[in-house]
mmCIF file of C-alpha atoms in Angstrom:
data_model
loop_
_atom_site.group_PDB
_atom_site.id
_atom_site.type_symbol
_atom_site.label_atom_id
_atom_site.label_comp_id
_atom_site.label_asym_id
_atom_site.label_seq_id
_atom_site.Cartn_x
_atom_site.Cartn_y
_atom_site.Cartn_z
ATOM 1 C CA UNK A 12 67.911 68.876 12.526
ATOM 2 C CA UNK A 13 65.519 66.320 12.311
ATOM 3 C CA UNK A 14 67.034 63.626 10.601
ATOM 4 C CA UNK A 15 65.734 60.772 8.333
ATOM 5 C CA UNK A 16 65.564 58.690 11.215
ATOM 6 C CA UNK A 17 63.377 60.515 13.169
ATOM 7 C CA UNK A 18 60.890 60.913 10.266
ATOM 8 C CA UNK A 19 60.993 57.322 9.941
ATOM 9 C CA UNK A 20 59.936 56.685 13.571
ATOM 10 C CA UNK A 21 57.333 58.863 13.384
ATOM 11 C CA UNK A 22 55.638 57.628 10.779
ATOM 12 C CA UNK A 23 55.560 53.947 12.278
ATOM 13 C CA UNK A 24 54.314 55.600 15.168
ATOM 14 C CA UNK A 25 51.479 57.001 13.420
ATOM 15 C CA UNK A 26 50.831 53.918 11.215
ATOM 16 C CA UNK A 27 50.888 51.615 14.328
ATOM 17 C CA UNK A 28 48.328 53.878 16.624
ATOM 18 C CA UNK A 29 46.134 53.764 13.629
ATOM 19 C CA UNK A 30 46.852 49.841 13.641
ATOM 20 C CA UNK A 31 46.191 49.427 16.591
ATOM 21 C CA UNK A 32 42.833 51.471 16.409
ATOM 22 C CA UNK A 33 41.787 49.553 13.466
ATOM 23 C CA UNK A 34 42.173 46.800 15.843
ATOM 24 C CA UNK A 35 40.421 47.503 18.554
ATOM 25 C CA UNK A 36 37.437 49.547 16.398
ATOM 26 C CA UNK A 37 37.094 46.285 14.585
ATOM 27 C CA UNK A 38 37.103 43.734 17.553
ATOM 28 C CA UNK A 39 34.349 46.189 19.327
ATOM 29 C CA UNK A 40 32.045 46.358 15.920
ATOM 30 C CA UNK A 41 32.702 42.396 15.936
ATOM 31 C CA UNK A 42 31.463 42.019 18.892
ATOM 32 C CA UNK A 43 28.272 43.957 18.661
ATOM 33 C CA UNK A 44 27.622 42.672 15.574
ATOM 34 C CA UNK A 45 28.051 39.237 16.938
ATOM 35 C CA UNK A 46 25.653 40.087 19.647
ATOM 36 C CA UNK A 47 23.428 41.058 17.367
ATOM 37 C CA UNK A 48 23.192 37.836 15.671
ATOM 38 C CA UNK A 49 23.562 35.878 18.633
ATOM 39 C CA UNK A 50 20.148 37.610 19.308
ATOM 40 C CA UNK A 51 18.327 37.088 16.253
ATOM 41 C CA UNK A 52 19.484 33.234 15.577
ATOM 42 C CA UNK A 53 18.353 32.384 19.286
ATOM 43 C CA UNK A 54 14.991 34.456 18.592
ATOM 44 C CA UNK A 55 14.762 32.438 15.485
ATOM 45 C CA UNK A 56 15.290 29.324 17.265
ATOM 46 C CA UNK A 57 12.571 29.971 20.190
ATOM 47 C CA UNK A 58 10.392 30.872 16.946
ATOM 48 C CA UNK A 59 11.108 27.519 15.566
ATOM 49 C CA UNK A 60 10.338 25.499 18.323
ATOM 50 C CA UNK A 61 7.306 27.450 18.739
ATOM 51 C CA UNK A 62 5.801 26.911 15.380
ATOM 52 C CA UNK A 63 7.270 22.985 15.709
ATOM 53 C CA UNK A 64 5.115 22.884 18.884
ATOM 54 C CA UNK A 65 1.884 24.253 17.217
ATOM 55 C CA UNK A 66 2.288 22.072 14.191
ATOM 56 C CA UNK A 67 2.988 18.452 16.020
ATOM 57 C CA UNK A 68 -0.336 20.025 18.452
ATOM 58 C CA UNK A 69 -2.320 20.064 14.738
ATOM 59 C CA UNK A 70 -1.669 16.993 13.843
ATOM 60 C CA UNK A 71 -2.392 15.619 17.241
ATOM 61 C CA UNK A 72 -5.513 17.066 16.973
ATOM 62 C CA UNK A 73 -6.114 15.608 13.588
ATOM 63 C CA UNK A 74 -5.291 12.418 14.361
ATOM 64 C CA UNK A 75 -7.563 12.857 17.137
ATOM 65 C CA UNK A 76 -10.494 13.507 15.307
ATOM 66 C CA UNK A 77 -9.710 11.137 12.603
ATOM 67 C CA UNK A 78 -9.844 8.353 15.620
ATOM 68 C CA UNK A 79 -13.062 9.687 16.922
ATOM 69 C CA UNK A 80 -14.616 9.542 13.338
ATOM 70 C CA UNK A 81 -13.657 5.956 13.198
ATOM 71 C CA UNK A 82 -14.597 4.470 16.078
ATOM 72 C CA UNK A 83 -18.143 6.745 15.621
ATOM 73 C CA UNK A 84 -18.487 5.267 12.271
ATOM 74 C CA UNK A 85 -20.444 2.158 12.846
ATOM 75 C CA UNK A 86 -22.903 4.307 14.999
ATOM 76 C CA UNK A 87 -23.690 6.950 12.455
ATOM 77 C CA UNK A 88 -23.736 4.258 9.525
ATOM 78 C CA UNK A 89 -25.102 0.890 11.358
ATOM 79 C CA UNK A 90 -28.172 -0.044 8.871
ATOM 80 C CA UNK A 91 -27.766 2.777 6.496
ATOM 81 C CA UNK A 92 -27.080 0.701 3.363
ATOM 82 C CA UNK A 93 -28.338 -2.680 4.652
ATOM 83 C CA UNK A 94 -29.976 -4.848 2.039
ATOM 84 C CA UNK A 95 -27.905 -2.652 -0.852
ATOM 85 C CA UNK A 96 -25.095 -3.860 -2.852
ATOM 86 C CA UNK A 97 -22.642 -1.392 -4.921
ATOM 87 C CA UNK A 98 -19.624 -2.382 -6.882
ATOM 88 C CA UNK A 99 -16.231 -0.597 -6.030
ATOM 89 C CA UNK A 100 -13.894 0.888 -8.379
ATOM 90 C CA UNK A 101 -10.697 2.357 -7.768
ATOM 91 C CA UNK A 102 -8.500 4.813 -10.595
ATOM 92 C CA UNK A 103 -5.196 4.142 -11.397
ATOM 93 C CA UNK A 104 -3.424 6.461 -9.013
ATOM 94 C CA UNK A 105 -5.856 5.751 -5.901
ATOM 95 C CA UNK A 106 -4.001 4.709 -2.772
ATOM 96 C CA UNK A 107 -4.974 1.480 -1.677
ATOM 97 C CA UNK A 108 -5.602 1.809 1.579
ATOM 98 C CA UNK A 109 -8.067 4.816 1.198
ATOM 99 C CA UNK A 110 -10.002 1.987 -1.005
ATOM 100 C CA UNK A 111 -9.982 -0.155 1.348
ATOM 101 C CA UNK A 112 -11.060 2.140 4.415
ATOM 102 C CA UNK A 113 -13.854 3.294 2.220
ATOM 103 C CA UNK A 114 -14.988 -0.490 1.806
ATOM 104 C CA UNK A 115 -14.841 -0.705 5.528
ATOM 105 C CA UNK A 116 -17.198 1.987 5.883
ATOM 106 C CA UNK A 117 -19.776 0.560 3.347
ATOM 107 C CA UNK A 118 -19.604 -2.401 4.938
ATOM 108 C CA UNK A 119 -20.256 -0.918 8.473
ATOM 109 C CA UNK A 120 -23.243 1.028 6.864
ATOM 110 C CA UNK A 121 -24.514 -2.626 5.658
ATOM 111 C CA UNK A 122 -23.651 -2.851 2.082
ATOM 112 C CA UNK A 123 -22.874 -5.812 0.186
ATOM 113 C CA UNK A 124 -20.081 -5.584 -1.942
ATOM 114 C CA UNK A 125 -20.314 -7.051 -5.007
ATOM 115 C CA UNK A 126 -16.574 -6.988 -6.794
ATOM 116 C CA UNK A 127 -13.548 -4.312 -6.227
ATOM 117 C CA UNK A 128 -12.474 -3.726 -9.658
ATOM 118 C CA UNK A 129 -8.880 -1.562 -9.996
ATOM 119 C CA UNK A 130 -7.947 0.102 -13.312
ATOM 120 C CA UNK A 131 -4.497 -0.434 -13.483
ATOM 121 C CA UNK A 132 -2.344 2.717 -15.550
ATOM 122 C CA UNK A 133 -2.308 0.899 -18.582
ATOM 123 C CA UNK A 134 -5.924 1.565 -19.332
ATOM 124 C CA UNK A 135 -5.639 5.297 -19.489
ATOM 125 C CA UNK A 136 -2.228 4.685 -21.279
ATOM 126 C CA UNK A 137 -2.814 6.707 -24.823
ATOM 127 C CA UNK A 138 -0.879 4.177 -26.237
ATOM 128 C CA UNK A 139 -2.900 1.369 -24.948
ATOM 129 C CA UNK A 140 -6.451 2.732 -26.486
ATOM 130 C CA UNK A 141 -6.114 0.873 -29.779
ATOM 131 C CA UNK A 142 -5.850 -2.555 -28.227
ATOM 132 C CA UNK A 143 -8.355 -1.920 -25.741
ATOM 133 C CA UNK A 144 -10.507 -0.930 -28.985
ATOM 134 C CA UNK A 145 -9.853 -3.933 -30.679
ATOM 135 C CA UNK A 146 -10.073 -6.124 -27.418
ATOM 136 C CA UNK A 147 -13.356 -4.460 -26.508
ATOM 137 C CA UNK A 148 -14.700 -5.533 -29.903
ATOM 138 C CA UNK A 149 -13.913 -9.417 -29.929
ATOM 139 C CA UNK A 150 -15.245 -9.833 -26.434
ATOM 140 C CA UNK A 151 -18.505 -7.556 -26.529
ATOM 141 C CA UNK A 152 -21.406 -10.115 -27.240
ATOM 142 C CA UNK A 153 -23.990 -9.648 -29.643
ATOM 143 C CA UNK A 154 -26.768 -8.903 -27.328
ATOM 144 C CA UNK A 155 -25.245 -5.761 -26.084
ATOM 145 C CA UNK A 156 -25.909 -3.210 -28.690
ATOM 146 C CA UNK A 157 -25.460 0.257 -26.961
ATOM 147 C CA UNK A 158 -21.742 0.426 -26.782
ATOM 148 C CA UNK A 159 -20.268 4.208 -28.126
ATOM 149 C CA UNK A 160 -19.071 3.727 -31.686
ATOM 150 C CA UNK A 161 -16.382 6.826 -31.141
ATOM 151 C CA UNK A 162 -13.488 4.636 -32.163
ATOM 152 C CA UNK A 163 -11.831 5.677 -28.632
ATOM 153 C CA UNK A 164 -10.362 2.570 -26.706
ATOM 154 C CA UNK A 165 -11.246 4.123 -23.268
ATOM 155 C CA UNK A 166 -14.468 4.949 -23.823
ATOM 156 C CA UNK A 167 -15.870 2.014 -25.156
ATOM 157 C CA UNK A 168 -14.150 -0.126 -22.767
ATOM 158 C CA UNK A 169 -15.129 1.464 -19.945
ATOM 159 C CA UNK A 170 -18.845 1.437 -21.322
ATOM 160 C CA UNK A 171 -18.416 -2.869 -21.718
ATOM 161 C CA UNK A 172 -17.325 -3.046 -18.301
ATOM 162 C CA UNK A 173 -20.210 -1.154 -16.699
ATOM 163 C CA UNK A 174 -22.716 -3.194 -18.450
ATOM 164 C CA UNK A 175 -21.047 -6.515 -17.696
ATOM 165 C CA UNK A 176 -20.510 -4.958 -13.632
ATOM 166 C CA UNK A 177 -23.810 -3.050 -13.374
ATOM 167 C CA UNK A 178 -27.357 -4.312 -13.240
ATOM 168 C CA UNK A 179 -28.640 -3.283 -16.866
ATOM 169 C CA UNK A 180 -31.127 -4.352 -19.741
ATOM 170 C CA UNK A 181 -28.314 -6.295 -21.343
ATOM 171 C CA UNK A 182 -28.892 -10.125 -20.528
ATOM 172 C CA UNK A 183 -24.752 -10.580 -19.777
ATOM 173 C CA UNK A 184 -24.338 -14.046 -18.779
ATOM 174 C CA UNK A 185 -21.901 -15.907 -15.861
ATOM 175 C CA UNK A 186 -19.921 -17.044 -18.402
ATOM 176 C CA UNK A 187 -19.691 -13.787 -20.949
ATOM 177 C CA UNK A 188 -19.055 -12.064 -17.712
ATOM 178 C CA UNK A 189 -15.801 -13.626 -16.826
ATOM 179 C CA UNK A 190 -14.923 -14.335 -20.241
ATOM 180 C CA UNK A 191 -14.650 -9.985 -20.951
ATOM 181 C CA UNK A 192 -13.386 -9.382 -17.335
ATOM 182 C CA UNK A 193 -10.538 -12.113 -18.055
ATOM 183 C CA UNK A 194 -9.844 -10.522 -21.451
ATOM 184 C CA UNK A 195 -9.015 -7.149 -20.222
ATOM 185 C CA UNK A 196 -6.890 -8.353 -17.400
ATOM 186 C CA UNK A 197 -4.685 -10.509 -19.309
ATOM 187 C CA UNK A 198 -4.020 -7.503 -21.238
ATOM 188 C CA UNK A 199 -2.819 -5.721 -17.821
ATOM 189 C CA UNK A 200 -5.128 -2.681 -17.684
ATOM 190 C CA UNK A 201 -7.039 -3.995 -14.744
ATOM 191 C CA UNK A 202 -6.807 -6.522 -11.584
ATOM 192 C CA UNK A 203 -9.991 -7.693 -9.979
ATOM 193 C CA UNK A 204 -9.761 -8.347 -6.050
ATOM 194 C CA UNK A 205 -11.388 -11.551 -5.421
ATOM 195 C CA UNK A 206 -14.445 -12.995 -7.170
ATOM 196 C CA UNK A 207 -17.347 -10.635 -9.167
ATOM 197 C CA UNK A 208 -21.478 -11.333 -8.015
ATOM 198 C CA UNK A 209 -23.328 -13.031 -10.664
ATOM 199 C CA UNK A 210 -26.040 -10.825 -9.291
ATOM 200 C CA UNK A 211 -25.048 -7.149 -10.343
ATOM 201 C CA UNK A 212 -25.412 -4.401 -8.495
ATOM 202 C CA UNK A 213 -27.160 -0.707 -9.188
ATOM 203 C CA UNK A 214 -24.529 1.162 -7.397
ATOM 204 C CA UNK A 215 -21.162 1.764 -8.018
ATOM 205 C CA UNK A 216 -18.225 3.969 -5.770
ATOM 206 C CA UNK A 217 -15.690 5.050 -8.128
ATOM 207 C CA UNK A 218 -12.369 5.871 -5.610
ATOM 208 C CA UNK A 219 -9.641 8.385 -7.282
ATOM 209 C CA UNK A 220 -6.500 8.987 -6.446
ATOM 210 C CA UNK A 221 -4.742 12.590 -7.122
ATOM 211 C CA UNK A 222 -4.411 13.827 -10.952
ATOM 212 C CA UNK A 223 -1.769 12.642 -13.021
ATOM 213 C CA UNK A 224 1.279 14.701 -13.832
ATOM 214 C CA UNK A 225 3.349 13.123 -16.076
ATOM 215 C CA UNK A 226 4.033 14.330 -19.852
ATOM 216 C CA UNK A 227 0.425 12.675 -20.934
ATOM 217 C CA UNK A 228 -1.233 13.643 -18.033
ATOM 218 C CA UNK A 229 -3.877 15.411 -19.923
ATOM 219 C CA UNK A 230 -4.820 12.435 -21.854
ATOM 220 C CA UNK A 231 -4.870 10.064 -19.217
ATOM 221 C CA UNK A 232 -6.737 12.456 -16.776
ATOM 222 C CA UNK A 233 -9.219 13.032 -19.794
ATOM 223 C CA UNK A 234 -9.187 8.978 -20.238
ATOM 224 C CA UNK A 235 -10.226 8.354 -16.153
ATOM 225 C CA UNK A 236 -12.828 11.125 -16.484
ATOM 226 C CA UNK A 237 -14.507 9.430 -19.633
ATOM 227 C CA UNK A 238 -14.458 6.082 -17.755
ATOM 228 C CA UNK A 239 -16.440 7.780 -14.857
ATOM 229 C CA UNK A 240 -19.145 8.547 -17.391
ATOM 230 C CA UNK A 241 -19.523 5.796 -18.758
ATOM 231 C CA UNK A 242 -20.235 4.209 -15.327
ATOM 232 C CA UNK A 243 -22.431 6.800 -14.699
ATOM 233 C CA UNK A 244 -24.492 5.907 -17.836
ATOM 234 C CA UNK A 245 -25.144 2.328 -16.761
ATOM 235 C CA UNK A 246 -25.090 3.095 -12.560
ATOM 236 C CA UNK A 247 -28.407 4.343 -10.980
ATOM 237 C CA UNK A 248 -26.554 5.540 -7.850
ATOM 238 C CA UNK A 249 -23.322 6.702 -8.073
ATOM 239 C CA UNK A 250 -20.371 8.355 -5.726
ATOM 240 C CA UNK A 251 -16.803 9.826 -6.985
ATOM 241 C CA UNK A 252 -14.563 10.360 -4.059
ATOM 242 C CA UNK A 253 -10.952 11.514 -4.085
ATOM 243 C CA UNK A 254 -8.387 12.590 -1.815
ATOM 244 C CA UNK A 255 -9.039 16.551 -3.001
ATOM 245 C CA UNK A 256 -10.981 18.493 -5.349
ATOM 246 C CA UNK A 257 -7.871 20.319 -6.253
ATOM 247 C CA UNK A 258 -5.308 19.683 -9.154
ATOM 248 C CA UNK A 259 -5.387 20.419 -13.022
ATOM 249 C CA UNK A 260 -7.546 16.931 -14.275
ATOM 250 C CA UNK A 261 -9.194 16.200 -10.544
ATOM 251 C CA UNK A 262 -12.169 14.251 -11.923
ATOM 252 C CA UNK A 263 -14.052 15.236 -8.749
ATOM 253 C CA UNK A 264 -13.493 19.212 -9.788
ATOM 254 C CA UNK A 265 -14.437 17.776 -13.307
ATOM 255 C CA UNK A 266 -17.936 16.291 -12.309
ATOM 256 C CA UNK A 267 -18.788 19.708 -9.910
ATOM 257 C CA UNK A 268 -18.101 22.145 -12.873
ATOM 258 C CA UNK A 269 -20.167 19.851 -15.213
ATOM 259 C CA UNK A 270 -24.038 20.709 -14.992
ATOM 260 C CA UNK A 271 -25.196 17.144 -15.896
ATOM 261 C CA UNK A 272 -23.048 15.004 -14.369
ATOM 262 C CA UNK A 273 -23.209 17.419 -11.240
ATOM 263 C CA UNK A 274 -27.125 16.000 -10.816
ATOM 264 C CA UNK A 275 -26.309 12.428 -11.022
ATOM 265 C CA UNK A 276 -22.858 11.794 -9.978
ATOM 266 C CA UNK A 277 -22.469 12.660 -5.916
ATOM 267 C CA UNK A 278 -18.790 13.746 -5.197
ATOM 268 C CA UNK A 279 -16.338 13.663 -1.991
ATOM 269 C CA UNK A 280 -12.987 15.278 -1.291
ATOM 270 C CA UNK A 281 -11.110 14.044 1.445
ATOM 271 C CA UNK A 282 -11.313 10.429 1.348
ATOM 272 C CA UNK A 283 -7.819 9.673 2.756
ATOM 273 C CA UNK A 284 -9.436 11.159 6.545
ATOM 274 C CA UNK A 285 -11.960 8.873 8.054
ATOM 275 C CA UNK A 286 -14.689 11.632 7.801
ATOM 276 C CA UNK A 287 -14.354 11.903 3.855
ATOM 277 C CA UNK A 288 -14.567 7.729 3.787
ATOM 278 C CA UNK A 289 -17.833 8.113 6.014
ATOM 279 C CA UNK A 290 -18.805 10.781 4.209
ATOM 280 C CA UNK A 291 -18.704 8.540 0.782
ATOM 281 C CA UNK A 292 -20.973 6.035 2.537
ATOM 282 C CA UNK A 293 -23.342 8.698 3.578
ATOM 283 C CA UNK A 294 -23.529 10.027 -0.095
ATOM 284 C CA UNK A 295 -24.309 6.859 -1.255
ATOM 285 C CA UNK A 296 -27.185 6.192 1.015
ATOM 286 C CA UNK A 297 -28.019 9.740 -0.357
ATOM 287 C CA UNK A 298 -28.183 8.179 -3.799
ATOM 288 C CA UNK A 299 -30.867 6.043 -2.982
ATOM 289 C CA UNK A 300 -33.006 8.172 -1.805
ATOM 290 C CA UNK A 301 -32.588 10.231 -5.811
ATOM 291 C CA UNK A 302 -30.246 12.733 -4.744
ATOM 292 C CA UNK A 303 -26.651 13.643 -5.536
ATOM 293 C CA UNK A 304 -24.632 15.981 -3.284
ATOM 294 C CA UNK A 305 -21.304 17.491 -3.441
ATOM 295 C CA UNK A 306 -19.209 17.137 0.290
ATOM 296 C CA UNK A 307 -15.810 17.988 1.895
ATOM 297 C CA UNK A 308 -14.010 21.382 2.025
ATOM 298 C CA UNK A 309 -12.715 21.848 -1.711
ATOM 299 C CA UNK A 310 -14.267 23.920 -3.767
ATOM 300 C CA UNK A 311 -17.464 22.873 -5.352
ATOM 301 C CA UNK A 312 -18.643 21.282 -1.812
ATOM 302 C CA UNK A 313 -21.788 21.870 -0.217
ATOM 303 C CA UNK A 314 -21.303 20.081 2.921
ATOM 304 C CA UNK A 315 -18.480 18.423 4.728
ATOM 305 C CA UNK A 316 -20.991 15.412 5.015
ATOM 306 C CA UNK A 317 -24.642 14.370 3.551
ATOM 307 C CA UNK A 318 -27.475 15.346 6.131
ATOM 308 C CA UNK A 319 -29.292 12.172 5.831
ATOM 309 C CA UNK A 320 -33.197 12.782 6.214
ATOM 310 C CA UNK A 321 -35.043 10.067 8.003
#
């Protein structure tokens, strides 16, 4: 008779065999999966390495192209703006290095810089608008009668600054100019780089940065565009340059989309690159021939750089 011990031994042997099979099968399966994973990781590592090499190659190529453009800029721009004077204004988000490189290209073209002004963030701050309006009312000379009277501080202040810094029919004495500019500096809405010439130019280059992105971005971007418009009213030649033409509230895009502004203001996107900085100087040269154009690689650009007629 088969006793209980026999059953126990038999069942134990069966379960032991199952356990051994399971372990062996799992080990074999794990080995296969592990090999597949290892192959995939190796493939991804190689692919990432190739992509990294391509990125580095493209970066090196872009840097080389940028350097080449800087080297030939003196030849491209030589004499293009000789005898011309220009005011340079930078927006609240503009990069100082980009502005300085634009100034350098203008000088390479022979231009005389009559002044450099930076609009600070407080200039476009909605909470500062009343203060701008009050100051403008206090410092406006009696002879200036053409300022807008809409109760918008940034609009009125921009119009007065354009009148003070650019050549126009309003008689602005050097003392009045100094008093007005000092007032805005004291309010903390702008900075002046060096001395402003007593002989104002007819031309202005405005270097913008990326659009504002904070909670009050729409108001600030609208305010800066209003400043651009007021300088356009007074200037005879004007170029607006920015790193891109993309982003909500971008001033370059706004000008290009405005059928009226696009006829008088030249725009350049890509001012962070040497090509854009050269294009800015060339666009100003074109402005002195009575033509406006839109340059770069962004939406609304008609060419990368102007084609100057001899």
